Coordinates of C-alpha atoms in Angstrom, one line a residue:
X1 CA 68.4 126.6 93.3
X2 CA 68.4 129.9 95.3
X3 CA 65.0 129.4 97.0
X4 CA 65.3 130.1 100.8
X5 CA 66.2 126.9 102.7
X6 CA 63.7 127.6 105.4
X7 CA 60.8 127.3 102.9
X8 CA 61.6 123.7 102.3
X9 CA 63.4 122.4 105.4
X10 CA 61.7 119.8 107.6
X11 CA 60.8 121.4 111.0
X12 CA 63.2 120.3 113.8
X13 CA 60.3 119.3 116.1
X14 CA 59.1 116.8 113.5
X15 CA 62.4 115.1 112.8
X16 CA 63.9 115.0 116.3
X17 CA 61.9 112.1 117.8
X18 CA 62.3 109.6 115.0
X19 CA 66.0 110.3 114.7
X20 CA 66.4 109.7 118.4
X21 CA 64.7 106.3 117.9
X22 CA 67.1 105.4 115.0
X23 CA 70.1 106.4 117.1
X24 CA 69.1 104.6 120.3
X25 CA 68.3 101.3 118.5
X26 CA 71.3 101.5 116.2
X27 CA 73.8 102.0 119.1
X28 CA 72.4 99.1 121.1
X29 CA 72.3 96.8 118.1
X30 CA 75.9 97.7 117.1
X31 CA 77.1 96.8 120.5
X32 CA 75.2 93.5 120.6
X33 CA 76.5 92.4 117.2
X34 CA 80.1 93.4 118.1
X35 CA 79.7 90.9 121.0
X36 CA 78.7 88.3 118.5
X37 CA 81.8 89.0 116.5
X38 CA 84.0 88.7 119.6
X39 CA 82.5 85.3 120.3
X40 CA 83.2 84.1 116.7
X41 CA 86.8 85.2 116.9
X42 CA 87.2 83.5 120.3
X43 CA 85.8 80.3 118.8
X44 CA 88.3 80.4 115.9
X45 CA 91.0 80.9 118.5
X46 CA 89.8 77.8 120.4
X47 CA 89.4 79.9 123.6
X48 CA 85.6 79.4 123.4
X49 CA 85.3 75.7 122.4
X50 CA 81.6 75.5 123.5
X51 CA 80.6 77.1 120.2
X52 CA 80.3 74.3 117.7
X53 CA 80.3 74.7 113.9
X54 CA 76.5 74.7 113.6
X55 CA 76.1 77.6 116.1
X56 CA 79.2 79.4 114.6
X57 CA 77.6 79.6 111.2
X58 CA 74.4 80.8 112.7
X59 CA 76.3 83.6 114.5
X60 CA 78.2 84.3 111.3
X61 CA 74.9 84.8 109.4
X62 CA 73.5 86.9 112.3
X63 CA 76.6 89.1 112.5
X64 CA 76.8 89.6 108.7
X65 CA 73.2 90.3 108.1
X66 CA 72.8 92.3 111.3
X67 CA 75.8 94.6 110.8
X68 CA 75.1 95.3 107.1
X69 CA 71.4 96.1 107.9
X70 CA 72.2 98.1 111.0
X71 CA 74.9 100.1 109.2
X72 CA 72.6 100.7 106.4
X73 CA 69.8 102.0 108.6
X74 CA 72.2 104.1 110.7
X75 CA 73.7 105.7 107.6
X76 CA 70.2 106.2 106.3
X77 CA 69.4 108.2 109.5
X78 CA 72.5 110.3 108.9
X79 CA 71.4 110.9 105.3
X80 CA 67.7 111.6 106.2
X81 CA 68.5 114.0 109.0
X82 CA 70.8 116.2 107.1
X83 CA 68.8 116.1 103.9
X84 CA 65.8 117.2 105.9
X85 CA 67.6 120.5 106.4
X86 CA 67.2 121.2 102.7
X87 CA 64.0 119.5 101.6
X88 CA 60.7 118.8 103.1
X89 CA 60.6 115.1 104.2
X90 CA 57.8 113.1 105.8
X91 CA 58.8 111.9 109.3
X92 CA 55.8 109.5 109.3
X93 CA 57.3 107.7 106.3
X94 CA 60.7 107.5 108.1
X95 CA 59.0 106.1 111.2
X96 CA 57.1 103.6 109.2
X97 CA 60.3 102.4 107.6
X98 CA 61.8 101.9 111.1
X99 CA 58.7 99.8 112.1
X100 CA 59.0 97.7 109.0
X101 CA 62.7 97.3 109.6
X102 CA 62.1 96.0 113.1
X103 CA 59.6 93.5 111.7
X104 CA 62.3 92.4 109.2
X105 CA 64.8 92.1 112.1
X106 CA 62.4 89.9 114.0
X107 CA 62.0 87.6 110.9
X108 CA 65.7 87.4 110.3
X109 CA 66.7 86.8 113.9
X110 CA 64.0 84.2 114.3
X111 CA 65.1 82.4 111.1
X112 CA 68.6 82.2 112.4
X113 CA 68.3 81.6 116.2
X114 CA 65.1 79.5 116.1
X115 CA 65.1 78.1 112.5
X116 CA 68.9 77.7 112.6
X117 CA 69.4 79.3 109.2
X118 CA 73.1 79.6 108.5
X119 CA 73.8 80.3 104.9
X120 CA 75.5 83.7 105.4
X121 CA 74.0 87.1 104.8
X122 CA 74.6 86.8 101.0
X123 CA 72.2 83.8 100.9
X124 CA 74.2 82.6 97.9
X125 CA 72.1 80.5 95.6
X126 CA 71.4 77.5 95.8
X127 CA 72.7 77.2 99.4
X128 CA 69.4 78.2 101.1
X129 CA 67.6 75.3 99.4
X130 CA 70.4 72.8 100.2
X131 CA 70.8 72.9 104.0
X132 CA 72.0 69.3 104.4
X133 CA 69.7 69.0 107.4
X134 CA 70.9 72.1 109.2
X135 CA 67.7 74.2 108.7
X136 CA 64.3 73.9 107.2
X137 CA 62.6 75.5 104.2
X138 CA 60.5 77.7 106.5
X139 CA 63.7 79.2 108.1
X140 CA 65.2 80.0 104.7
X141 CA 61.9 81.6 103.6
X142 CA 61.7 83.7 106.7
X143 CA 65.2 84.9 106.3
X144 CA 64.8 85.8 102.7
X145 CA 61.4 87.4 103.3
X146 CA 62.9 89.4 106.1
X147 CA 65.5 90.9 103.8
X148 CA 62.7 91.7 101.3
X149 CA 60.8 93.6 104.0
X150 CA 63.9 95.5 104.9
X151 CA 64.4 96.5 101.2
X152 CA 60.8 97.7 101.1
X153 CA 61.5 99.9 104.1
X154 CA 64.5 101.5 102.4
X155 CA 62.6 102.0 99.2
X156 CA 59.8 103.9 101.0
X157 CA 62.3 106.3 102.5
X158 CA 64.0 106.7 99.1
X159 CA 60.7 107.4 97.4
X160 CA 59.9 110.2 99.9
X161 CA 63.5 111.6 99.5
X162 CA 63.3 111.5 95.7
X163 CA 59.9 113.3 95.6
X164 CA 61.2 115.9 98.0
X165 CA 64.4 116.5 96.0
X166 CA 62.4 116.9 92.8
X167 CA 60.0 119.3 94.4
X168 CA 62.9 121.5 95.6
X169 CA 65.4 121.2 92.7
X170 CA 63.3 120.1 89.8
X171 CA 65.1 116.9 89.0
X172 CA 67.6 114.4 90.5
X173 CA 70.1 115.5 87.8
X174 CA 70.0 119.1 89.1
X175 CA 70.4 117.9 92.7
X176 CA 73.4 115.9 91.5
X177 CA 74.7 119.2 90.0
X178 CA 74.9 118.0 86.4
X179 CA 73.8 121.3 84.8
X180 CA 76.5 123.1 86.8
X181 CA 79.1 120.5 86.0
X182 CA 78.5 120.7 82.2
X183 CA 78.1 124.5 82.1
X184 CA 74.4 124.8 81.4
X185 CA 74.0 126.6 84.7
X186 CA 76.4 128.8 86.7
X187 CA 78.3 127.1 89.5
X188 CA 76.5 127.6 92.8
X189 CA 79.2 127.0 95.4
X190 CA 76.5 127.0 98.2
X191 CA 74.7 124.0 96.7
X192 CA 74.7 121.5 99.6
X193 CA 77.1 118.6 99.3
X194 CA 74.5 116.6 101.2
X195 CA 72.0 117.0 98.3
X196 CA 74.6 115.9 95.8
X197 CA 75.5 112.8 97.9
X198 CA 71.8 112.0 98.5
X199 CA 71.0 112.1 94.8
X200 CA 73.9 109.7 94.1
X201 CA 72.7 107.3 96.9
X202 CA 69.1 107.4 95.5
X203 CA 70.2 106.5 92.0
X204 CA 72.5 103.6 92.9
X205 CA 70.6 102.1 95.9
X206 CA 67.2 102.1 94.3
X207 CA 68.8 100.1 91.4
X208 CA 70.6 97.8 93.9
X209 CA 67.6 97.1 96.1
X210 CA 65.4 96.5 93.0
X211 CA 68.0 93.9 91.9
X212 CA 68.0 92.5 95.4
X213 CA 64.2 92.2 95.4
X214 CA 64.3 90.3 92.1
X215 CA 66.8 87.7 93.4
X216 CA 65.0 87.4 96.7
X217 CA 61.7 86.6 95.0
X218 CA 63.5 84.1 92.7
X219 CA 65.1 82.5 95.8
X220 CA 61.7 82.2 97.5
X221 CA 60.1 80.7 94.4
X222 CA 62.9 78.1 94.2
X223 CA 62.4 77.3 97.9
X224 CA 58.7 76.7 97.4
X225 CA 59.0 75.1 93.9
X226 CA 62.4 73.3 93.7
X227 CA 61.9 72.4 90.1
X228 CA 61.9 76.1 89.3
X229 CA 65.7 76.4 89.2
X230 CA 67.0 79.8 87.9
X231 CA 70.4 80.2 86.2
X232 CA 73.1 80.1 88.9
X233 CA 75.3 82.7 87.2
X234 CA 72.4 85.2 86.9
X235 CA 71.5 84.7 90.5
X236 CA 75.1 85.3 91.6
X237 CA 75.3 88.5 89.5
X238 CA 72.1 89.8 91.0
X239 CA 73.2 89.0 94.6
X240 CA 76.6 90.7 94.3
X241 CA 75.2 93.7 92.4
X242 CA 72.7 94.2 95.2
X243 CA 75.2 93.5 98.0
X244 CA 78.0 95.7 96.6
X245 CA 75.8 98.6 95.7
X246 CA 74.0 98.5 99.1
X247 CA 77.1 98.6 101.2
X248 CA 78.7 101.3 99.0
X249 CA 75.5 103.4 99.4
X250 CA 75.8 102.9 103.1
X251 CA 79.4 104.4 103.1
X252 CA 78.3 107.3 100.9
X253 CA 75.3 108.0 103.1
X254 CA 77.4 108.0 106.3
X255 CA 80.0 110.4 104.8
X256 CA 77.4 113.1 104.8
X257 CA 78.1 113.5 108.5
X258 CA 81.6 114.6 107.6
X259 CA 80.2 117.2 105.1
X260 CA 77.8 118.6 107.6
X261 CA 79.5 118.4 111.0
X262 CA 83.2 119.0 110.4
X263 CA 82.6 122.5 108.9
X264 CA 80.9 123.5 112.1
X265 CA 84.0 122.5 114.1
X266 CA 86.4 124.1 111.7
X267 CA 84.2 127.2 111.3
X268 CA 84.6 127.0 107.5
X269 CA 82.0 126.1 104.9
X270 CA 82.3 123.0 102.7
X271 CA 81.8 124.5 99.2
X272 CA 81.1 122.5 96.1
X273 CA 83.2 122.8 93.0
X274 CA 83.2 121.3 89.5
X275 CA 85.8 118.6 90.5
X276 CA 83.5 117.8 93.5
X277 CA 80.5 117.4 91.2
X278 CA 82.5 115.4 88.7
X279 CA 83.7 113.0 91.4
X280 CA 80.2 112.3 92.5
X281 CA 79.0 111.7 89.0
X282 CA 81.9 109.4 88.3
X283 CA 81.3 107.3 91.4
X284 CA 77.6 107.1 90.6
X285 CA 78.4 105.3 87.4
X286 CA 81.3 103.3 88.7
X287 CA 79.4 101.9 91.7
X288 CA 76.8 100.4 89.4
X289 CA 79.4 98.7 87.2
X290 CA 82.2 97.6 89.5
X291 CA 80.6 94.5 91.1
X292 CA 82.0 91.9 88.7
X293 CA 85.3 92.0 90.7
X294 CA 83.4 89.6 93.0
X295 CA 83.0 87.1 90.2
X296 CA 86.6 87.0 88.8
X297 CA 86.7 83.2 89.5
X298 CA 83.4 82.6 87.6
X299 CA 85.0 81.8 84.3
X300 CA 81.6 81.5 82.5
X301 CA 81.2 85.2 83.0
X302 CA 81.7 87.2 79.8
X303 CA 85.3 88.4 79.6
X304 CA 84.3 92.0 79.1
X305 CA 82.5 92.1 82.5
X306 CA 85.6 90.7 84.3
X307 CA 87.8 93.3 82.6
X308 CA 85.4 96.0 83.5
X309 CA 85.3 94.8 87.1
X310 CA 89.1 94.6 87.2
X311 CA 89.7 98.1 85.9
X312 CA 86.9 99.8 88.0
X313 CA 88.3 98.0 91.1
X314 CA 91.3 100.3 90.9
X315 CA 89.4 103.5 90.3
X316 CA 85.8 103.4 91.7
X317 CA 86.7 104.6 95.2
X318 CA 89.1 107.2 94.2
X319 CA 87.0 110.2 92.9
X320 CA 84.9 110.9 95.9
X321 CA 87.5 109.6 98.4
X322 CA 90.0 112.1 97.0
X323 CA 87.7 115.1 97.0
X324 CA 86.4 114.2 100.5
X325 CA 89.7 113.3 102.2
X326 CA 91.5 116.3 100.6
X327 CA 88.6 118.6 101.3
X328 CA 88.4 117.4 104.9
X329 CA 92.1 117.9 105.4
X330 CA 92.0 121.4 103.9
X331 CA 89.0 122.2 106.1
X332 CA 90.9 121.2 109.2
X333 CA 94.3 122.7 108.3
X334 CA 95.1 125.6 110.6
X335 CA 91.4 125.9 111.5
X336 CA 91.9 125.7 115.2
X337 CA 89.4 122.8 115.3
X338 CA 88.1 121.7 118.6
X339 CA 88.9 118.0 119.1
X340 CA 86.3 116.1 121.0
X341 CA 84.6 112.7 120.6
X342 CA 82.5 113.8 117.6
X343 CA 85.3 115.5 115.6
X344 CA 87.8 112.7 116.4
X345 CA 85.4 110.0 115.3
X346 CA 84.6 111.8 112.0
X347 CA 88.3 112.1 111.1
X348 CA 88.8 108.5 112.2
X349 CA 86.1 107.6 109.7
X350 CA 87.8 109.4 106.9
X351 CA 91.0 107.5 107.8
X352 CA 89.2 104.1 107.8
X353 CA 87.6 104.9 104.4
X354 CA 90.9 106.0 102.9
X355 CA 93.1 103.2 104.2
X356 CA 90.4 100.5 103.6
X357 CA 90.7 101.0 99.9
X358 CA 94.3 99.7 99.9
X359 CA 93.6 96.0 100.8
X360 CA 90.5 96.2 98.6
X361 CA 92.5 97.2 95.5
X362 CA 95.2 94.6 96.3
X363 CA 92.5 91.9 96.5
X364 CA 91.0 93.2 93.2
X365 CA 94.3 92.2 91.4
X366 CA 93.6 88.9 89.6
X367 CA 96.9 87.4 90.5
X368 CA 96.2 88.1 94.2
X369 CA 92.5 87.3 94.0
X370 CA 93.4 83.7 92.8
X371 CA 94.9 82.8 96.1
X372 CA 93.6 85.3 98.7
X373 CA 89.9 86.0 97.9
X374 CA 88.7 83.1 100.1
X375 CA 91.0 84.0 103.0
X376 CA 90.5 86.4 105.9
X377 CA 92.1 89.1 103.8
X378 CA 88.5 89.9 102.6
X379 CA 86.9 90.5 106.0
X380 CA 90.1 92.5 106.8
X381 CA 89.4 95.0 104.0
X382 CA 85.7 95.3 104.6
X383 CA 86.1 95.7 108.3
X384 CA 88.4 98.5 107.5
X385 CA 85.7 100.2 105.5
X386 CA 82.9 99.5 107.9
X387 CA 84.4 99.3 111.4
X388 CA 86.9 102.1 111.0
X389 CA 85.0 104.0 108.3
X390 CA 81.2 103.8 108.5
X391 CA 80.8 103.1 112.3
X392 CA 82.9 106.1 113.5
X393 CA 81.0 108.3 111.1
X394 CA 77.7 107.1 112.6
X395 CA 79.1 107.3 116.2
X396 CA 80.4 110.8 115.4
X397 CA 76.9 111.8 114.2
X398 CA 75.4 110.3 117.4
X399 CA 78.0 111.9 119.6
X400 CA 77.5 115.4 118.2
X401 CA 73.8 115.3 117.8
X402 CA 73.1 113.5 121.1
X403 CA 75.7 115.3 123.3
X404 CA 73.8 118.6 123.8
X405 CA 77.3 120.1 124.2
X406 CA 78.1 117.8 127.1
X407 CA 80.7 115.5 125.7
X408 CA 82.8 114.2 128.6
X409 CA 86.1 112.6 129.2
X410 CA 84.6 109.1 128.9
X411 CA 83.6 109.6 125.3
X412 CA 87.0 111.0 124.3
X413 CA 88.8 108.2 126.0
X414 CA 86.4 105.7 124.3
X415 CA 87.4 107.0 120.9
X416 CA 91.1 106.0 121.6
X417 CA 90.1 102.6 122.9
X418 CA 87.8 102.0 119.9
X419 CA 90.5 103.1 117.4
X420 CA 93.2 100.9 118.9
X421 CA 91.0 97.9 119.0
X422 CA 89.5 98.4 115.5
X423 CA 92.9 98.8 113.8
X424 CA 94.3 95.8 115.6
X425 CA 91.3 93.7 114.7
X426 CA 91.6 94.6 111.1
X427 CA 95.3 93.8 111.1
X428 CA 94.6 90.3 112.6
X429 CA 92.3 89.6 109.6
X430 CA 94.8 91.0 107.1
X431 CA 97.7 89.1 108.6
X432 CA 95.6 85.9 108.7
X433 CA 94.7 86.4 105.0
X434 CA 98.4 86.9 104.1
X435 CA 99.1 83.6 105.8
X436 CA 96.2 81.9 103.8
X437 CA 93.9 81.4 106.8
X438 CA 90.5 80.7 105.2
X439 CA 87.4 82.8 105.8
X440 CA 84.1 81.3 106.9
X441 CA 85.8 78.4 108.7
X442 CA 84.4 77.6 112.2
X443 CA 87.5 75.6 113.3
X444 CA 91.0 76.8 112.7
X445 CA 94.3 74.9 112.7
X446 CA 96.4 75.3 115.9
X447 CA 99.0 77.4 114.0
X448 CA 96.2 80.0 113.2
X449 CA 94.5 80.1 116.6
X450 CA 96.7 82.8 118.1
X451 CA 95.3 85.2 115.5
X452 CA 91.8 84.3 116.5
X453 CA 92.5 84.9 120.1
X454 CA 94.2 88.3 119.3
X455 CA 91.2 89.1 117.2
X456 CA 88.8 88.3 120.1
X457 CA 90.9 90.6 122.4
X458 CA 90.9 93.3 119.8
X459 CA 87.1 93.0 119.3
X460 CA 86.7 93.2 123.0
X461 CA 88.5 96.6 123.0
X462 CA 86.2 97.7 120.2
X463 CA 83.2 96.8 122.2
X464 CA 84.5 98.6 125.3
X465 CA 85.3 101.7 123.3
X466 CA 81.9 101.6 121.7
X467 CA 80.1 101.4 125.1
X468 CA 82.2 104.2 126.4
X469 CA 81.1 106.4 123.5
X470 CA 77.5 105.1 123.3
X471 CA 76.3 104.9 126.9
X472 CA 76.7 108.6 127.7
X473 CA 74.9 109.4 124.5
X474 CA 72.0 107.0 125.4
X475 CA 71.7 108.5 128.8
X476 CA 71.5 112.1 127.5
X477 CA 69.4 111.2 124.4
X478 CA 65.9 111.7 125.8
X479 CA 66.7 115.4 126.7
X480 CA 69.1 116.1 123.9
X481 CA 68.2 118.9 121.4
X482 CA 69.1 117.4 118.0
X483 CA 70.2 120.5 116.1
X484 CA 73.3 121.4 114.1
X485 CA 72.6 125.1 114.4

């Protein structure tokens, strides 16, 4: 593993333009989808009565699919950019994936806004084929095919990343650090955490996207040939395996920004250790096996799968979270770190990731899951993960790489506005869930509407904070020198 990094790294001039494109598109789409979320909460608070149920569910599908896809692509950009410092990646493949993703976005948005598809981003079988007159078969096919095209885009990038890692390190296992973990090779404390995380993401997300491709094709076949009806429990397992793995891979891709950027602010290296390698191996296995906690109410599921999902719900997020959060705090402690928009956002992301696990574990308890899983408690916990975890990590990445050292007062103030709005928004969801307010309901009872109005106000603060952070970055991006050196 000791070959000179410069012999393998992707030249800065080759990776800069495509990363700028990913950043610019991602920031704009994030802001647009946040506005959609604000409109939905305002509708639930009855302060925006012009949104009827049909449009609400279209917006819900757009917000869910859009945010998951955009977060995935933005986190992929984080992963690709920093991995390219250690292995030789192909920028043309990365650019091609972006073009394919934009085609997929056009298909998905068209299916929702023109075709009126409104079955949610999880396209749970057999709902796409049972629209009750709300959308046509063509709209459902376009939506599902758009997701399939997006999956192909990811797989192309992962193929290039996997080949590059094998060329540099000999195998994915060596990149993950397994020979060092099990004593077959001496511990190399300079082995990049980015390479370890990238190897984990490759393993789990290739499996997740492959499962997603299978269920998407089966859904398309059922739409075209209704008599071809697959097993509903199998379809649900495949959908939730795909969805759970994909969103976890998004989190683990985004956290690479913490490993790469925080040490530059603290002026201390982030060194690997055997506990660090063990944590990443553990989470690799756990992420692949934890998804049955989404199916605890499906009593036809084999009991051993439900037990496995229950146990792993308590443990799956702990290994990497502990080594990352603890390592981050130790990195910062007495380092004299310079606090600006980028460093503040990265630490906020660690906070969101750490705290987001608490309502997730609570919901994973069967006694709680029985009464709270179909309430707004669930969007509360995944907004904590994504809105206060992944999004700040991506914004921190964009702020640091796109600032050219010119981060101003607007960006720093925007971080505070974003943080206050995001925490308050997540609390409105969690309080709603604790009061049994159902999720995925377009119309709320009068007693619940104040929470919707407060959620809309909180979402507005999030959007304002995001714009305060993103607009200066977008204005400087064309001349920015994207370098962490």
